XYZ file of C-alpha atoms in Angstrom:
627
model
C 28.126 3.485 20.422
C 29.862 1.591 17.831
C 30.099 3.234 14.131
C 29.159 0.178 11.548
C 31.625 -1.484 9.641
C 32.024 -0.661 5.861
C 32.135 -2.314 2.956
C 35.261 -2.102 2.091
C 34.568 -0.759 -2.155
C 30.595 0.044 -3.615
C 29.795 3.799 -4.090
C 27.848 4.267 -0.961
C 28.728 4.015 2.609
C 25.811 2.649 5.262
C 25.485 4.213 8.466
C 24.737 2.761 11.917
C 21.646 3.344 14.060
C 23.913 5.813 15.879
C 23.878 8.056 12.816
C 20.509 7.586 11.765
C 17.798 8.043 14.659
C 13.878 8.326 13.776
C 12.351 10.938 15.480
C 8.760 10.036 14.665
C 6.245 9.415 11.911
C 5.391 5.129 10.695
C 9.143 4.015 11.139
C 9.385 5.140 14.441
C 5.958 3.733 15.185
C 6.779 0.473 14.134
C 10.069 0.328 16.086
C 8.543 1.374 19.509
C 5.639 -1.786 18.777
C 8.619 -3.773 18.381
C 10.617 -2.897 21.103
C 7.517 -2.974 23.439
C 6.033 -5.808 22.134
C 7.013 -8.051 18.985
C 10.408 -8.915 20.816
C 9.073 -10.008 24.135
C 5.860 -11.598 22.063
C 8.897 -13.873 20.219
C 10.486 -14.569 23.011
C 7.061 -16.048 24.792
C 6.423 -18.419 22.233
C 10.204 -19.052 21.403
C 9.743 -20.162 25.213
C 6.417 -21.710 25.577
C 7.064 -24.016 23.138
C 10.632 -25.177 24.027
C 12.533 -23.871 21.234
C 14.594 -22.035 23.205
C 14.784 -25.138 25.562
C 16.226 -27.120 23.112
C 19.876 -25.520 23.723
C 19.167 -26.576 27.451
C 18.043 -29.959 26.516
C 21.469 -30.320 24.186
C 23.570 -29.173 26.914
C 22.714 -31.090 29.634
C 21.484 -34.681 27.302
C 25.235 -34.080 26.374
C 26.488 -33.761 30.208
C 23.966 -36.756 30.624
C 24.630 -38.765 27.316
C 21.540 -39.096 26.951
C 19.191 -38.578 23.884
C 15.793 -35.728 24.371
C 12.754 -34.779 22.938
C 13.229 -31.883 20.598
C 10.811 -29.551 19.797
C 9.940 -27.947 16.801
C 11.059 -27.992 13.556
C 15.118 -28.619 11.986
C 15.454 -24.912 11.752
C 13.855 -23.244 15.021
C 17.110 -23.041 16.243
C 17.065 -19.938 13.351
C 13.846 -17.959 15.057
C 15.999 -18.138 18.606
C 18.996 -16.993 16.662
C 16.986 -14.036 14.329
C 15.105 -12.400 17.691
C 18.845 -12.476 18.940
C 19.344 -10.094 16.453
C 16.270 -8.399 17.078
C 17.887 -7.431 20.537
C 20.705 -6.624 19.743
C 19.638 -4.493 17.445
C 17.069 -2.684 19.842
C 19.905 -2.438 22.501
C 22.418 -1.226 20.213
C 19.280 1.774 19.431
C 17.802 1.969 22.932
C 20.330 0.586 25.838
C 17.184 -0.757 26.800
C 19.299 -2.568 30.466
C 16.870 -4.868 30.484
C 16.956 -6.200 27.037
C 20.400 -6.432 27.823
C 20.072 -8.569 30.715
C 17.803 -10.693 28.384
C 20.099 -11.500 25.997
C 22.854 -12.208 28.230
C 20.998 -14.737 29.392
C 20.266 -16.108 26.336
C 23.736 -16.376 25.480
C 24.535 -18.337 28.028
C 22.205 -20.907 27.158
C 22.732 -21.284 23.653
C 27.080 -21.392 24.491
C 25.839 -24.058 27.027
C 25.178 -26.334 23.644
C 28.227 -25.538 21.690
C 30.388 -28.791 21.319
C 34.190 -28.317 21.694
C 34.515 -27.905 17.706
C 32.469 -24.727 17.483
C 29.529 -27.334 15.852
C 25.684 -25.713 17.538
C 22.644 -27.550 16.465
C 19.796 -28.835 17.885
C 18.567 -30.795 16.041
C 21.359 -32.792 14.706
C 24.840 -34.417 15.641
C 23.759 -34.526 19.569
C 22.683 -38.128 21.451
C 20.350 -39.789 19.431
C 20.184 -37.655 16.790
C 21.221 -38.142 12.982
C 24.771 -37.440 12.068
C 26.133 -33.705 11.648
C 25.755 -32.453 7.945
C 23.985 -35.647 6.987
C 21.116 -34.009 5.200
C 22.123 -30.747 3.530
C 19.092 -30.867 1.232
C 16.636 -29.818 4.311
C 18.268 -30.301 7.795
C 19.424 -26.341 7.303
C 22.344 -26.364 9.432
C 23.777 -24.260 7.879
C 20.774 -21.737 7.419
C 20.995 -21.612 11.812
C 24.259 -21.034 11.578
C 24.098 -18.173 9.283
C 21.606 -16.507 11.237
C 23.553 -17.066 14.414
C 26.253 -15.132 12.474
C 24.331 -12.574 11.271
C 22.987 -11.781 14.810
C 26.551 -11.611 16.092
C 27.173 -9.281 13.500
C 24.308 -6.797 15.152
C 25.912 -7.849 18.067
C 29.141 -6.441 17.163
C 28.094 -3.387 15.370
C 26.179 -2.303 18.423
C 28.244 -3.319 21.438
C 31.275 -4.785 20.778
C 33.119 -8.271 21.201
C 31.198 -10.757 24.106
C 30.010 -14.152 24.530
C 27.852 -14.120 21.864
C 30.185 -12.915 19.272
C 32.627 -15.551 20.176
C 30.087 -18.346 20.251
C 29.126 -17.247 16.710
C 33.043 -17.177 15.310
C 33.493 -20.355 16.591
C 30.877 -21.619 14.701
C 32.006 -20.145 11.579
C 35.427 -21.145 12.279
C 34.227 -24.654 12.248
C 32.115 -24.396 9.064
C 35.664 -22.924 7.326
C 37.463 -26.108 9.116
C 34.135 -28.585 7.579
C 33.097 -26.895 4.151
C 36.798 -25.549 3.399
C 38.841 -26.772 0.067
C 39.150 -30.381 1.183
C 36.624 -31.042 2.758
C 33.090 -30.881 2.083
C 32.367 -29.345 -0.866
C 28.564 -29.056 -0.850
C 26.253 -26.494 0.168
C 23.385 -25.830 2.217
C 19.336 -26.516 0.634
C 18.883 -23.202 1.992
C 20.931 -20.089 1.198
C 21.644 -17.548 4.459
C 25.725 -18.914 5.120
C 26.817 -17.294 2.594
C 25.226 -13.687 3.157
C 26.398 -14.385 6.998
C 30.358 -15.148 6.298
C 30.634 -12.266 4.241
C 29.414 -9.842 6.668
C 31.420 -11.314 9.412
C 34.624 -10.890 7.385
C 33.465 -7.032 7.413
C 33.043 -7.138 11.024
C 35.919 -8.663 11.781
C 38.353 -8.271 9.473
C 39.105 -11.706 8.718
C 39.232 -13.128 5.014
C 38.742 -16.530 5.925
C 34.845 -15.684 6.169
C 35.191 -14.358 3.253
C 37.125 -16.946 0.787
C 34.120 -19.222 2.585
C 31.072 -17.550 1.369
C 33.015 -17.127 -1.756
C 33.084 -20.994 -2.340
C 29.735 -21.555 -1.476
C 28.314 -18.781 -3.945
C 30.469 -20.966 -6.294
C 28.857 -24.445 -5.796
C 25.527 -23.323 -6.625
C 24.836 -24.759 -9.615
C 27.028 -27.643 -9.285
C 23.980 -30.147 -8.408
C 25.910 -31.189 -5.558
C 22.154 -31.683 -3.809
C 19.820 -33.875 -4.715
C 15.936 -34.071 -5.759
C 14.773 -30.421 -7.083
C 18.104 -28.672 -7.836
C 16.272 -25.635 -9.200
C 13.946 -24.946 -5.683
C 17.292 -24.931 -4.206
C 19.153 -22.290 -6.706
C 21.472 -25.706 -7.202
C 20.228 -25.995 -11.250
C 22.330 -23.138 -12.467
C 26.181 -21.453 -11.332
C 25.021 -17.745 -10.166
C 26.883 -16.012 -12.875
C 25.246 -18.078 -15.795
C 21.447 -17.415 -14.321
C 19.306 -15.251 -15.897
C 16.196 -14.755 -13.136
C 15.675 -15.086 -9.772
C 14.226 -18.731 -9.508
C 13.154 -21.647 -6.944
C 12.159 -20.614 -3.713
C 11.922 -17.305 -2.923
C 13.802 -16.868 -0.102
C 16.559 -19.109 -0.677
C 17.045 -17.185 -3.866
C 16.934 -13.712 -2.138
C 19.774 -14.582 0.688
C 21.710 -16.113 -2.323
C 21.165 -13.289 -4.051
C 22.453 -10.715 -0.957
C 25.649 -13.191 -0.584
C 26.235 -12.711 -3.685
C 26.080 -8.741 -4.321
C 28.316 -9.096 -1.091
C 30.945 -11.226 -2.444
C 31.072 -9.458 -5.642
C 31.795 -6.087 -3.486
C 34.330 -7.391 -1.236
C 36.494 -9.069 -3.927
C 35.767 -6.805 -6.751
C 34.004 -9.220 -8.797
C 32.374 -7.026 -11.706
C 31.261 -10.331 -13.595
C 29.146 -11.405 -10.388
C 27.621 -8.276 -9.439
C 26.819 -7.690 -13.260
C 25.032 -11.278 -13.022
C 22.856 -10.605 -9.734
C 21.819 -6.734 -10.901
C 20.720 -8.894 -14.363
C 18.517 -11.005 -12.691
C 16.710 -8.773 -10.276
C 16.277 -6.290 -13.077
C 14.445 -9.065 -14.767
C 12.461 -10.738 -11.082
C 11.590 -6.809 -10.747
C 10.005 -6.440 -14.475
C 8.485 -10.092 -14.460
C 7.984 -11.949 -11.568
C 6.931 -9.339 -8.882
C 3.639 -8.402 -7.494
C 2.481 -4.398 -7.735
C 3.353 -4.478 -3.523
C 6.784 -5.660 -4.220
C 5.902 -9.001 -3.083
C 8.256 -11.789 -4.521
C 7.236 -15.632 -4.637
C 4.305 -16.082 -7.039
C 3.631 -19.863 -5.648
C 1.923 -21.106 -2.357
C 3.853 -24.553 -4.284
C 7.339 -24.487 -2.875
C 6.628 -21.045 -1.541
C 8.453 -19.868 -4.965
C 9.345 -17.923 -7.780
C 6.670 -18.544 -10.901
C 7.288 -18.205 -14.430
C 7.371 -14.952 -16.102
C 3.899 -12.757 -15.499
C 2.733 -15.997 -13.842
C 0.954 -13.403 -11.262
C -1.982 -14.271 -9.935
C -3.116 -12.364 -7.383
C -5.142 -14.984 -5.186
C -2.534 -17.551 -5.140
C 0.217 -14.602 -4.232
C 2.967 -16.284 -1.836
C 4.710 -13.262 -1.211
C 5.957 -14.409 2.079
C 6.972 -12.040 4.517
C 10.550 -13.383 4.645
C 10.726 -12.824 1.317
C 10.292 -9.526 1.517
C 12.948 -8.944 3.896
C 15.181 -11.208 1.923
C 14.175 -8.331 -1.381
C 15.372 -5.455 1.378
C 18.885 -7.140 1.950
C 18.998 -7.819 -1.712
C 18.132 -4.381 -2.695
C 19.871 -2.618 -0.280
C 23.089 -4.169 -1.290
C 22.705 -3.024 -4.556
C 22.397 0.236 -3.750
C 25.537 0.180 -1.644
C 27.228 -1.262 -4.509
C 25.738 0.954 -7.466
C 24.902 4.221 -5.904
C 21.700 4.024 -7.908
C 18.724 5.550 -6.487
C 16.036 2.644 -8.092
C 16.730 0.211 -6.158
C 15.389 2.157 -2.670
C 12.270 2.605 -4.692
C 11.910 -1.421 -4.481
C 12.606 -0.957 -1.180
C 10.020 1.335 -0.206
C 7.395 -0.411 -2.122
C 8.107 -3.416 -0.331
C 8.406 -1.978 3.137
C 5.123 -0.077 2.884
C 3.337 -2.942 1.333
C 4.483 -6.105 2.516
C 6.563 -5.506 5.581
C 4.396 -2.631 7.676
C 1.346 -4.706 7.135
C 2.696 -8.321 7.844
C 2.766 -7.520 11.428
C -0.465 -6.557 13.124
C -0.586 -2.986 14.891
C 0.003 -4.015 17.966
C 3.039 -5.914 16.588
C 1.159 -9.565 18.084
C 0.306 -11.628 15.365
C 1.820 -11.525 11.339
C 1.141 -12.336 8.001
C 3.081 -15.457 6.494
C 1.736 -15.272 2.952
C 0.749 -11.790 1.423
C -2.234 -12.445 -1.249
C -3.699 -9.445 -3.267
C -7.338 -11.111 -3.322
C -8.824 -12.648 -0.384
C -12.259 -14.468 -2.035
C -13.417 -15.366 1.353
C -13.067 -13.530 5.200
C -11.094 -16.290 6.694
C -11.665 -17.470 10.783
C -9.867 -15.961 13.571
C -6.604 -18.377 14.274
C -6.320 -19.773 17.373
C -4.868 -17.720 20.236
C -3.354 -20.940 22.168
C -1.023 -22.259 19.597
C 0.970 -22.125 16.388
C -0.857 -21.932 13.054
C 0.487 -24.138 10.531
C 1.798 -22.074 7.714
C 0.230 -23.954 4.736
C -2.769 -22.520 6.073
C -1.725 -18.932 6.019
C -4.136 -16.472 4.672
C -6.152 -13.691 4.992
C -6.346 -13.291 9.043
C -2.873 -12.653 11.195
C -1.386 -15.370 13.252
C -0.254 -14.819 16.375
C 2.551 -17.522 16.138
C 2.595 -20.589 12.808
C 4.391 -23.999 13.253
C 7.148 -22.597 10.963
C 7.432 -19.212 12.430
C 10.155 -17.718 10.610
C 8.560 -14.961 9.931
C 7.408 -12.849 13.253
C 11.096 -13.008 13.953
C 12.363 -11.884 10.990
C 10.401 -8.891 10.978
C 11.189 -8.067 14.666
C 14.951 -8.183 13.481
C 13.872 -6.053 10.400
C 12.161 -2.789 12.214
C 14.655 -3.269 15.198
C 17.552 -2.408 12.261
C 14.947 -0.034 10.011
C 17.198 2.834 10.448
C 20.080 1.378 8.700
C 18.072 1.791 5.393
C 17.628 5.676 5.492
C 20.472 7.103 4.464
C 24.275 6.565 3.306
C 27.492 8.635 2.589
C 30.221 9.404 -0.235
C 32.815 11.570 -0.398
C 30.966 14.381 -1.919
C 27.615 14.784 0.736
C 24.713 12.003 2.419
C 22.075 10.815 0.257
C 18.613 9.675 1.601
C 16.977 7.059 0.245
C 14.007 6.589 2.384
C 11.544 9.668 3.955
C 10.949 9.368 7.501
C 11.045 11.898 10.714
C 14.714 11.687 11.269
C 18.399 12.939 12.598
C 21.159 12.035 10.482
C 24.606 12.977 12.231
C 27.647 11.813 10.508
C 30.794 12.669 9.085
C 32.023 13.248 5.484
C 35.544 13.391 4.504
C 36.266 13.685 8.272
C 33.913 16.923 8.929
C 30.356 16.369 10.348
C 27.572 17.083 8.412
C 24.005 16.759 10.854
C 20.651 16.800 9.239
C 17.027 17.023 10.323
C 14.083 15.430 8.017
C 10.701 16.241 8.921
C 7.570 14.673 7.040
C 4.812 13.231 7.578
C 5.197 11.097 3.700
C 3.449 9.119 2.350
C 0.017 11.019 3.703
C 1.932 14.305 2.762
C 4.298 14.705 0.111
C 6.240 16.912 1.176
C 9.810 16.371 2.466
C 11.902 19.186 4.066
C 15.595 18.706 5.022
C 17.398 21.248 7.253
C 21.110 21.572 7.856
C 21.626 21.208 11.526
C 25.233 21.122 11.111
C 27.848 21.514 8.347
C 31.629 21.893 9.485
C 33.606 20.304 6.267
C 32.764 23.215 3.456
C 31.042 22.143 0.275
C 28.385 19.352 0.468
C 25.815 17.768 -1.602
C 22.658 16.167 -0.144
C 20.841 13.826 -2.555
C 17.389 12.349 -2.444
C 15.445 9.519 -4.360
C 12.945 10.645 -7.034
C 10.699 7.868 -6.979
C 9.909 6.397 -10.593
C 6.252 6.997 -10.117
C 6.742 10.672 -9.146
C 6.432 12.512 -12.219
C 5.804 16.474 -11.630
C 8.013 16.236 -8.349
C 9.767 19.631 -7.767
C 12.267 20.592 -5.660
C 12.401 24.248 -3.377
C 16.217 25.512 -2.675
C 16.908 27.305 0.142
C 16.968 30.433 -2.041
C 13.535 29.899 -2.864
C 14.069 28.882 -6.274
C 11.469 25.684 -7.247
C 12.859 23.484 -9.940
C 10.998 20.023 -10.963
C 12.894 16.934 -10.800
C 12.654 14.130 -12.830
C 12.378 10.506 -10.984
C 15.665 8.992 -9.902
C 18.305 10.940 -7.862
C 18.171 14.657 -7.031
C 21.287 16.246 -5.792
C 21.119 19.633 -3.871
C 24.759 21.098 -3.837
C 26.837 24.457 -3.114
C 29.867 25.819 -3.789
C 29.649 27.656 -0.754
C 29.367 25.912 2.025
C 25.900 25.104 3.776
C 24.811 26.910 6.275
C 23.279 26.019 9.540
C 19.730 26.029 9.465
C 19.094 26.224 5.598
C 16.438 23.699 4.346
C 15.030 22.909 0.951
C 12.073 20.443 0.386
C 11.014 17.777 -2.046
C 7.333 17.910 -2.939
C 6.532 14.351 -4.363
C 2.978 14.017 -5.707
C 0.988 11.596 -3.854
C -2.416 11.739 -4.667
C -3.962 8.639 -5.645
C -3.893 7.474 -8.999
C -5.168 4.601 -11.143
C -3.116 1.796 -12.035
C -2.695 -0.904 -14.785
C -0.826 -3.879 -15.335
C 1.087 -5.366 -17.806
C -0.954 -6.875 -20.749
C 1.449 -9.718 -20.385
C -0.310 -10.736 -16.957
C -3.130 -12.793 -17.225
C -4.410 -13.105 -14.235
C -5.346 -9.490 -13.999
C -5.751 -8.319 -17.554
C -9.071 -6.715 -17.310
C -8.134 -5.244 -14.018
C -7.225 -1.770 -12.355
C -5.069 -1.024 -9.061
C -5.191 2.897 -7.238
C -1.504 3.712 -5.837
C -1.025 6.428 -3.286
C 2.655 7.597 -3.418
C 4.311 4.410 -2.556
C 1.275 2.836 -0.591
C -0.927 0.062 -2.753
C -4.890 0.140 -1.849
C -7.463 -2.364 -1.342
C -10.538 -3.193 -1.281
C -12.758 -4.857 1.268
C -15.739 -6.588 1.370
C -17.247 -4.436 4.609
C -17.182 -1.307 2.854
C -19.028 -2.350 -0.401
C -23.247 -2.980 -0.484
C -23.880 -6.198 0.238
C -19.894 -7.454 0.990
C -19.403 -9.306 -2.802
C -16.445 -7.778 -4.291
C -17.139 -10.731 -7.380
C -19.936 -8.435 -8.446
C -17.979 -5.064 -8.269
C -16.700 -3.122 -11.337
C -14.847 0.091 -11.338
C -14.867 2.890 -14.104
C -10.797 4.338 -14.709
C -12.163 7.063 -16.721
C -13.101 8.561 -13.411
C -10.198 10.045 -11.179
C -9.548 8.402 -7.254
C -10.628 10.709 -4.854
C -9.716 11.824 -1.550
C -12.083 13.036 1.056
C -11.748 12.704 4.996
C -8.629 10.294 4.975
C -10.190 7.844 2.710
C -9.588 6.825 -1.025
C -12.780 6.876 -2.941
C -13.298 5.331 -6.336
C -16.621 5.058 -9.216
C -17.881 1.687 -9.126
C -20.804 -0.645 -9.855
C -22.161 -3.561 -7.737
C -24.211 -5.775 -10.197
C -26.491 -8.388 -9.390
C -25.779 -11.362 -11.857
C -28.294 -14.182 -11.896
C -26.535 -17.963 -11.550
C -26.341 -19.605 -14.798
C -24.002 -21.012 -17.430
C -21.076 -18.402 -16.785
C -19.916 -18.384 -20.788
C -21.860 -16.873 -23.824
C -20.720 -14.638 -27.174
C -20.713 -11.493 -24.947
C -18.871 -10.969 -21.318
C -21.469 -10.990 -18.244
C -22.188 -7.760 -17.742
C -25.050 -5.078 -17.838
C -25.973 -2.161 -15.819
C -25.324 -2.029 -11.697
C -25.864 0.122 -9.300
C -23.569 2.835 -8.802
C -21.840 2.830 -5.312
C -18.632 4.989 -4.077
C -16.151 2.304 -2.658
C -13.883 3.084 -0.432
C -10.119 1.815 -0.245
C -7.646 1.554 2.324
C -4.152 0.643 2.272
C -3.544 -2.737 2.098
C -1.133 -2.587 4.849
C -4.186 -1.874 6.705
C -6.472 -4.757 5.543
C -7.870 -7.245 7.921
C -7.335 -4.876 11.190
C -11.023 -4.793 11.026
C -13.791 -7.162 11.073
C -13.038 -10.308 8.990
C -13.397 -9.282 5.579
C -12.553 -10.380 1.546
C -10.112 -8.170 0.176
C -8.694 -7.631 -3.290
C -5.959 -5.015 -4.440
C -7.170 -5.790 -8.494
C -10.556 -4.044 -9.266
C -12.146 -5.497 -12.724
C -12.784 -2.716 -14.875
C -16.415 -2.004 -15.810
């Protein structure tokens, strides 16, 4: 197996799903759906609906000179391209031979539709089609390429040089040749080349890749595209913005390229500018589950506390695009807050935006459902602006069910990192961690079963390089955490990093554990948010609750208020919380005094909102007014 390929400066080191290997608990769970059924579910529909078949189409209209139907939208070249990933990825974990066999085939077909230049798209440049690069605002060439690179990437990390891999440098070969000083000097609607080139370069060694996602972090903000330059991130250079703007995801991948750029050529300015602006997205323009994209308009960033829960975007891709983001920054920084944004978006928005049997997704991720929305159809895509509160099992812009299949195929890679001085783990899962510091191996066990438990114990399988420290995230909202050393002594931690170090060496089979607090606790937002003032959450650890209309007397959750001054309970696996369910007559809804007046008293229920509509079709809201 492959070991990944550094960054090449940052404090912290990632390590490849050799090193890392989850033994059990969600994580694992989620990976073994995946593996067994999102993967081979993408590839059905990626099939059935002649996505994939465009590459065939391409190759042999070209062969034929003849023009062809395409199907699909400009970028479904991307979903082929992202479950690519996705299996290369799961090989690069499993070995799975026929996976393998899979994706050679795949290759195959899409190297049938490169042209002689390295140029691969289906959708333009090909008989009968509009010219190459002829609409950067939306044609998203670029975008497909990127993700073609970015799966070669897995690809290389977890295997080695093939096909593939070559199929992929020649493509970014040609977009250095294209986009290069001298020639085009414009950039793509929709941010993902420039994350893509710089991890190639990584990979590969080369600083061409480099220098070329370099120049296009650059031309943002030189309005070199027309219409809406801000939904594009084209209103503003990177280094002058202030926020995390436009739509979400395109200003997430920027964002990643960016932090990834800054790294590899030491740019301090740049990285200063991108940890500025998702300090601020973080503290103003992001949901309590981490969810990022307050707008179903343009599927974007809102203005400052401009939060409303029912019209939450939150799209799943944006959430993954937060994990890159985030994840880079804590490569770069060392600093443990960032994998708290990353667990509150992977237990919120990721887990739950694929069902549990890993068939059918969330595009948008509201925090109040008003109404329990139909089942979607079963025989054919869902069109995305109609995303809501049921799971599809496929949408007519499905970037999303792939995107998460890459995601949990690569989970792993977000656990834990290395310095000089020890391993630090960032996220709590069942796990093996075998790796080597300063050239000595270090090999850890986690067991836990966090978030339903809070406890997290770490035992030293392995320790053949003398003095080591071991670091853990405190997680901001784990005040009265304490930490056990293997001498028995308890100490309590405050939130952020906790280091666990010895001048003597470790010893095989010496464990400490972190006890976080997890017990469910009340919530409140920001005065500064409207749409909620009023309003109370309950947190669990890192998992955000729910409500749902089956579990409260007769299903309104309009009519429901909760009272704060009474604790969350926990009894029999559920989440319990004081409430009212009033009766209000119809009338003129506005007087001198707020609607209100004496319910009935009920015990309601919550579940995680990861969890929400696995059930019976139901309303749902994550904001409880506040009797």
């Amino acid at each position: 197996m492959r070991t990944p390929v550094m960054p090449t400066a940052g404090a912290l080191r990632p390590l490849g799903t050799a090193e890392v290997r989850l033994t059990g608990g969600h994580w694992s769970e989620r990976q073994a759906v995946n593996a067994a059924a999102t993967i081979r579910h993408c590839l059905h529909w990626l099939e059935s609906l002649q996505w994939i078949g465009n590459f065939d189409r391409v190759a042999a209209g070209e062969d034929a000179g003849r023009p062809f139907e395409r199907a699909g939208r400009e970028f479904s070249d991307s979903e082929v391209y992202k479950l690519a990933e996705a299996m290369a990825w799961e090989i690069g974990r499993t070995g799975d031979p026929g996976l393998e066999e899979e994706f050679a085939r795949l290759t195959r077909r899409i190297a049938a539709a490169q042209h002689e230049d390295g140029y691969l798209n289906t959708a333009f440049g090909n008989p009968g089609q509009a010219p190459r690069y002829s609409d950067l605002e939306w044609g998203h060439e670029l975008y497909c390429a990127g993700h073609l690179i970015q799966a070669a990437v897995a690809r290389l990390r977890n295997h080695g040089e093939d096909e593939f891999v070559r199929v992929a440098r020649r493509v970014a070969d040609h977009v250095c040749d294209v986009f290069g000083p001298g020639g085009i000097e414009r950039i793509c609607g929709h941010a993902e080349i420039e994350v893509a080139l710089a991890e190639l370069a990584r990979a590969t060694g080369e600083a061409r890749y480099l220098e070329q996602a370099r120049l296009f972090i650059d031309r943002h903000g030189a309005k070199t595209l027309a219409e809406n330059g801000l939904y594009y991130q084209d209103d503003t250079p990177v280094r002058d913005a202030e926020v995390l703007r436009g739509h979400a995801v395109r200003a997430l991948y920027l964002a990643a390229g960016a932090v990834d750029v800054a790294v590899e050529t030491g740019d301090r300015e740049l990285l200063d500018a991108v940890r500025a602006q998702w300090d601020r997205t973080l503290a103003r323009r992001t949901h309590l589950t981490g969810g990022m994209g307050s707008q179903f308009t343009d599927e974007a960033f809102g203005r400052d506390f401009a939060l409303n829960p029912e019209r939450a975007y939150s799209e799943s891709c944006a959430g993954i695009a937060a994990v890159m983001t985030a994840w880079r920054l804590t490569l770069a920084t060392g600093e443990a807050r960032y994998g708290d944004a990353i667990e509150r978006i992977a237990w919120n928005v990721l887990s739950g935006a694929a069902a549990p049997d890993g068939r059918s997704f969330f595009y948008a991720n509201p925090l109040h459902q008003r109404t329990a929305d139909a089942e979607p159809p079963a025989d054919g895509p869902l069109p995305h602006v109609r995303a809501g509160g049921r799971r599809a099992h496929w949408f007519d812009v499905s970037c999303c069910p792939t995107n998460l299949s890459r995601t949990f195929a690569q989970f792993a890679a977000y656990v834990a990192t290395t310095d000089d001085r020890g391993v630090q783990i960032h996220q709590f899962t069942p796990c093996t961690i075998d790796t080597e510091v300063g050239g000595a191996r270090l090999a850890l066990t986690v067991e836990t079963a966090y978030p339903e438990d809070g406890r997290v114990t770490v035992r030293v399988d392995a320790n053949e390089g003398g003095s080591r420290e071991i670091t853990l995230r405190v997680p901001a909202w784990a005040e009265g955490a304490t930490l056990t050393h293997p001498d028995g002594a308890v100490h309590e931690v405050e939130p952020g990093a906790v280091s666990v170090g010895r001048i003597a060496a470790f010893a095989p089979g010496e464990e400490f554990h972190l006890d976080l607090p997890v017990a469910p606790r009340w919530t409140r937002p920001d005065p500064r948010v409207d749409a909620v003032r009023g309003c109370a959450a309950v947190e669990r650890g890192p998992v955000v609750l729910c409500a749902e209309s089956l579990d409260l007397p007769g299903g309104d959750l309009d009519e429901l208020t909760v009272d704060t001054a009474v604790a969350p309970v926990e009894r029999d696996g559920r989440v319990y919380v004081a409430a009212q369910v009033h009766d209000r007559p119809d009338g003129w809804p506005y007087g001198p005094a707020p609607a209100g007046g004496d319910g009935k008293a009920a015990e309601l229920p919550l579940l995680p909102y990861r969890l929400r509509a696995t059930r019976e079709p139901a309303a749902m809201r994550v904001w409880l007014p506040v009797a």
